[in-house]
Backbone as a ProteinNet text record, in pm:
[ID]
protein_1_A
[PRIMARY]
XXXXXXXXXXXXXXXXXXXXXXXXXXXXXXXXXXXXXXXXXXXXXXXXXXXXXXXXXXXXXXXXXXXXXXXXXXXXXXXXXXXXXXXXXXXXXXXXXXXXXXXXXXXXXXXXXXXXXXXXXX
[TERTIARY]
7879.2	7833.4	7717.7	7627.5	7507.2	7506.4	7594.6	7589.8	7730.2	7744.2	7874.1	7937.4	7855	7906.3	7992	7947.9	8023.3	8152.2	8149.3	8273.4	8370.4	8318.8	8403.5	8464	8385.7	8438.3	8548.4	8529.6	8631.2	8759.7	8745.2	8861.4	8934.6	8861	8921.9	9001.4	8944.5	9016.9	9147.7	9147.6	9265.8	9369.4	9323	9417.6	9411.6	9323.5	9313.6	9225.7	9226.7	9143.9	9003	8910.1	8769.4	8684.3	8563.3	8476.5	8455.9	8446.3	8424.8	8538.7	8656.5	8769.4	8743.9	8660.7	8642.2	8501.4	8406.9	8266.1	8236.2	8293.6	8264.5	8306.5	8421.4	8469.4	8376	8336.4	8246.1	8107.6	8062.2	7933.9	7942.7	8057	8074.9	8059.2	8119.9	8105.7	7959.2	7883.5	7744.5	7640.9	7685.2	7594.3	7493.1	7529.8	7439.9	7315.7	7310.9	7188.2	7071.9	7105	7000.7	6919.2	6981.6	6912.1	6864.8	6924.5	6877.4	6911.5	6809.8	6828.8	6836.8	6920.3	6949.5	7094.8	7149.1	7291.9	7340.4	7250.7	7293.7	7356.4	7329.2	7389.6	7541.8	7595.8	7741	7807.5	7733.5	7792	7851.5	7807.2	7854.3	7992.7	8028.5	8157.4	8234.5	8171.8	8237.6	8314.7	8423.3	8511	8644.8	8742.5	8877.7	8879.1	8806.8	8805.5	8743.1	8639.1	8577	8674	8757.7	8857.7	8956.9	9001.5	9093	9022.6	8893.9	8817	8808.6	8797	8793.7	8920.9	9033.9	9159.3	9151.1	9086.3	9070.4	8983.5	8880.9	8786.2	8843.8	8908.7	8951.5	9101.1	9177.1	9321.6	9385.2	9515	9586.7	9581.5	9585.4	9575.8	9479.1	9424.9	9354	9434.1	9426.2	9493	9386.2	9397.4	9296.3	9324.8	9236.4	9248	9366	9427.9	9551.7	9674.2	9650.9	9760.2	9822.8	9765.6	9820.1	9767.6	9857.9	9819	9778.4	9655.8	9602.8	9570.5	9627.6	9598.7	9451.4	9394.1	9252.7	9227.3	9321.6	9303.4	9287.2	9364.4	9351.5	9215.9	9165.7	9034.1	8927.6	8937.7	8843.3	8849.4	8970.4	8984.5	8919.1	8936.5	8874.8	8722.2	8668.5	8523	8465.4	8523.3	8471.6	8486.2	8599.4	8622	8525.9	8499.3	8402.7	8264.3	8227.5	8094.4	8085.7	8191.3	8182.2	8272.6	8365.8	8457.8	8576.5	8576.1	8684.7	8668	8765.1	8756.9	8734	8611.9	8585.3	8633.1	8639.2	8663.1	8526.4	8526.4	8399.8	8347.1	8437.6	8396.8	8320.6	8359.1	8285.4	8139.3	8116.4	7978.7	7908.3	7978.3	7916.8	7871.5	7942.4	7902.1	7764.3	7720.1	7589.6	7474.2	7506.5	7403.3	7350.3	7220.5	7155.2	7099.2	7165.6	7119.6	6979.1	6895.3	6760.8	6769.6	6667.1	6671.6	6701.4	6648.4	6673.2	6820.1	6892.6	7034.6	7113.7	7065.8	7136.9	7102.2	7008.9	6968.4	7091	7102.7	7217.2	7340.4	7324.2	7432.4	7378.1	7348.5	7287.4	7373.7	7308.7	7380.8	7493.1	7603.9	7719.5	7811.5	7772.9	7860.4	7985.6	8096.6	8218.5	8193.8	8249.1	8236.6	8122.7	8032.6	7920.8	7940.4	7947.5	7961.3	7824.4	7752.7	7617.2	7609.6	7718.4	7715.9	7717.2	7777	7780.9	7668.9	7613.3	7510.1	7567.8	7695.3	7756.2	7857.6	7897.3	7997.4	8134.2	8221.6	8356.8	8438.3
13134.1	13090.7	13179	13123.1	13197.5	13255.9	13214.1	13260.3	13282.1	13383.2	13418.7	13304.4	13221.2	13107.4	13017.2	12994.3	12907.2	12973.8	13105.1	13176.6	13162.8	13173.9	13161.6	13021.5	12919.6	12782.4	12766.8	12827.5	12824.5	12892.5	13002.4	13072.6	12984.3	12912.4	12821.1	12712.6	12656.7	12553.4	12607.7	12733.8	12792.7	12843.9	12908.6	12974.2	12925.6	12829.7	12781	12870.3	12844	12920	12865.7	12954.3	12918.9	13010.1	12966.7	13052.1	13191.4	13200.1	13330.5	13428.9	13378.3	13465.7	13547.7	13495.8	13553.4	13606.3	13568.9	13595.9	13745.3	13830.3	13974.8	14030.8	13988	14036.4	13990.3	13863.6	13812.3	13876.9	13903	13973.2	14114.5	14179.1	14314.1	14314.3	14216.8	14210.3	14193.4	14118.3	14087.8	14174.5	14274.5	14361.6	14430.8	14450.8	14518.2	14435.8	14310.5	14231	14294.1	14380.5	14450.4	14542.9	14595.1	14692.1	14635.2	14525.4	14458.2	14309.8	14230.7	14089.8	14000	14038.7	13951.9	13978	13904.2	13917.1	14056.4	14146.7	14283	14354.7	14307.6	14369.8	14369.2	14274.6	14260.3	14378.6	14456.2	14571.7	14672.7	14671.9	14771.3	14741.7	14614	14582.5	14469.8	14395.9	14282	14327	14399.8	14445.6	14483	14514.3	14541.5	14653.9	14762.8	14873.4	14830.1	14747.3	14696.9	14614.8	14537.8	14457.9	14548.8	14654.8	14749.1	14826	14855.1	14920.5	14831.1	14701.4	14607.8	14620.6	14643.2	14665.2	14790	14892.7	15016.5	14992.5	14910.9	14884	14786.8	14678.4	14570.7	14569.6	14652.5	14650.3	14563.9	14569.9	14497.6	14347	14306.2	14163.5	14145.7	14025.9	13985	13869.1	13853.8	13741.7	13640.5	13520.1	13417.9	13351.4	13263.9	13201.9	13106.4	13071	12992.2	13082	13214	13308.8	13349.5	13303.5	13333.4	13468	13551	13677.6	13647.8	13684.6	13657	13790.1	13816.2	13941.3	13955.8	14067.2	14094.9	14095.5	14149.1	14154.5	14013.7	13917.6	13780.3	13720.4	13749.5	13700.2	13761.7	13891.7	13959.7	13906.5	13884	13829.4	13692.1	13610.3	13478.3	13490.4	13578.4	13596.4	13634.6	13736.6	13785.8	13679.7	13611.5	13507.8	13390.7	13354.5	13245.9	13283.8	13410.8	13454.3	13479.3	13535.2	13581.6	13507.6	13429.7	13358.8	13442.2	13569.8	13661.2	13786.6	13876.3	14003.5	14113.7	14164.6	14273.2	14406.6	14506.1	14641.9	14706	14821	14891.6	14932.5	14967.5	15007	14893.8	14769.7	14656.3	14659.3	14687.5	14697.1	14819.6	14933.4	15059.1	15051.5	14975.7	14961.2	14898	14828.2	14761.2	14853.9	14971.6	15065.5	15141.9	15139.8	15216.3	15343.5	15457.6	15579.8	15621.1	15649.6	15699.4	15851.8	15913.6	16060.1	16136.9	16091.8	16164.7	16158.5	16053.7	16042.7	16143.3	16167.2	16253.8	16401.2	16431	16569.8	16655.6	16765.2	16852.3	16803.2	16693	16633.8	16598.1	16695.3	16665.2	16572	16494.1	16399.8	16471.7	16406.3	16465.9	16537.1	16544.9	16607.6	16524.1	16587.9	16511.1	16407.8	16290.9	16184.4	16088.5	16120.9	16031.3	15967.3	15837.1	15762.9	15708.7	15771.1	15727.6	15588.2	15538.5	15402.5	15297.4	15330.2	15235.1	15259.4	15378.2	15410.7	15422.7	15454.9	15467.4	15580.1	15615.7	15719.5	15656.5	15723.4	15672.1	15677.1
-833.4	-701.6	-659.1	-586.7	-553.4	-412.5	-327	-188.8	-134.8	-50.9	6.3	84.9	144.7	220.9	132.2	9.7	-80.8	-127.9	-145.1	-174.5	-56.6	64.4	183.6	193.7	162.6	163.6	59.1	-54.6	-159.3	-111.5	-39.5	16.6	116.6	198	296	223.6	117.7	42.4	-14.9	-54.5	-118.6	-18.5	90.3	181.2	325.2	356.6	493.3	579.2	707.7	800	806.2	842.4	858.6	770.1	735	652.8	712.7	844.7	909.5	882.9	847.4	816.5	689.7	600.3	467.3	440.4	523.3	492	475.8	559.1	550.5	415.2	366.4	237.1	124.6	127.2	23.9	33.3	153.9	170.1	114.4	130.7	77.3	-74.3	-141.9	-287.1	-328.6	-251.4	-288.7	-218.1	-144.4	-70.7	-161.3	-286.7	-380.1	-412.5	-369	-384.7	-308.2	-211.9	-135.7	-224.4	-330.8	-414.2	-547.2	-591.9	-713	-699.4	-680.3	-646	-769.5	-863.7	-977.6	-1016.5	-1112	-1141.4	-1180.9	-1216.3	-1249	-1130.3	-1008.5	-889.9	-900.6	-974.7	-985.1	-1053.8	-1129.4	-1198.8	-1100.6	-974.8	-878.6	-821.4	-804.8	-742.5	-809.6	-898.8	-962.4	-1086.5	-1063.1	-1169.6	-1106.7	-1191.1	-1140.5	-1037.3	-1064.9	-969.3	-836.5	-841.5	-719.4	-635.9	-702.8	-631.1	-559.4	-626.2	-560.9	-449.1	-466.2	-360.8	-236.9	-256.4	-143	-59.3	-125.1	-51.3	35.2	-15.7	61	183.6	167.8	276.7	379.4	332.5	421.5	452.6	382.8	398.7	290.8	283.5	178.5	202.8	328.9	363.4	479.1	488	609.7	668.7	798.9	864	900.1	845	874.2	1008.5	1049.9	1182.9	1193.5	1081.6	1084.1	1099.5	1103.8	1117.1	983.9	876	743	692.2	640.4	578.7	433.9	398.7	265.4	197.5	80.1	10.6	-26.3	13.6	-14.9	-165.5	-240.3	-385.8	-443.9	-394.4	-445.2	-411.1	-291.5	-252.6	-343	-368.1	-455.7	-597.8	-648.5	-783.8	-793.8	-689.1	-689.7	-689.5	-605.4	-596.4	-732.8	-794.4	-922.8	-1031	-1034.4	-1135	-1115.6	-991.4	-967	-1018.2	-1003.8	-1047.5	-1197.4	-1255.9	-1395.3	-1493	-1442.6	-1530.3	-1573.9	-1540.3	-1572	-1487.3	-1495.3	-1423.5	-1526.6	-1534.5	-1628.9	-1571.6	-1656.9	-1610.7	-1585	-1518.1	-1503.3	-1640.8	-1732.3	-1867.6	-1937.9	-1910.7	-1969.1	-1925.4	-1798.4	-1747.4	-1805.3	-1807.5	-1852.1	-1997.4	-2079.8	-2220.3	-2234.5	-2131.5	-2135.3	-2098.9	-2047.9	-2004.8	-2125.9	-2143.8	-2249.4	-2185.3	-2205.3	-2139.4	-2184.5	-2090	-2116	-2129	-2185.2	-2202.5	-2074	-1960.6	-1836.3	-1796.6	-1839.4	-1809	-1892.8	-2013.4	-2107.1	-2090.4	-2001.2	-1980.2	-1949.5	-2019.8	-2000.9	-2075.4	-2147.5	-2226	-2363.4	-2446.6	-2575.7	-2659.9	-2744.8	-2831.2	-2903	-2913	-2977.6	-2881.1	-2753.2	-2654.3	-2635.5	-2603.2	-2576.8	-2467.3	-2486.1	-2387	-2413.2	-2504.6	-2531	-2667.4	-2667.8	-2793.8	-2830.6	-2922.4	-2953.6	-3013.2	-3069.9	-3126.8	-3018.2	-2904.3	-2795.2	-2695.9	-2696.1	-2598.8	-2458.8	-2449.1	-2316.6	-2316.8	-2197.4	-2179.3	-2198.2	-2271.8	-2292.9	-2166.4
[MASK]
++++++++++++++++++++++++++++++++++++++++++++++++++++++++++++++++++++++++++++++++++++++++++++++++++++++++++++++++++++++++++

C-alpha cells in the first residue's frame, strides 16, 4: 500500500471503527518517508522489532470509535504484511546493508561480529 489512509481503511474493514482511529499508528510506521522517500524507508520500522516498538509507543491496545479494543501488535503486523508480504526481522534488513569503509572505521576486517561474506554485522 502506498498511503497510510489505505492502511487505515484496511484496519476499519478488519476491526471496525473509523480511519481516524488507526491513522496515527499507520503514519508512525511510515514516518521514515520524511528522510528517504522510497521503499527503503521501511527498513527503520517495518520488521518484528518495529511492531513491538509500536506497542511501546501506542500501548498494547487502542480503543476504536466502536469501543472495541484492538491489539496494536495486530495492527502493526497487518501494516507490515500489506507492504512487504511478510514480517521480516531487523536482521533481514541489516543483511542488505553493504558497509562502507567509514562504517568499519575502528572495526578492522575480521573483528568479532563482522561477517565479511555477508557484508553485515551478525
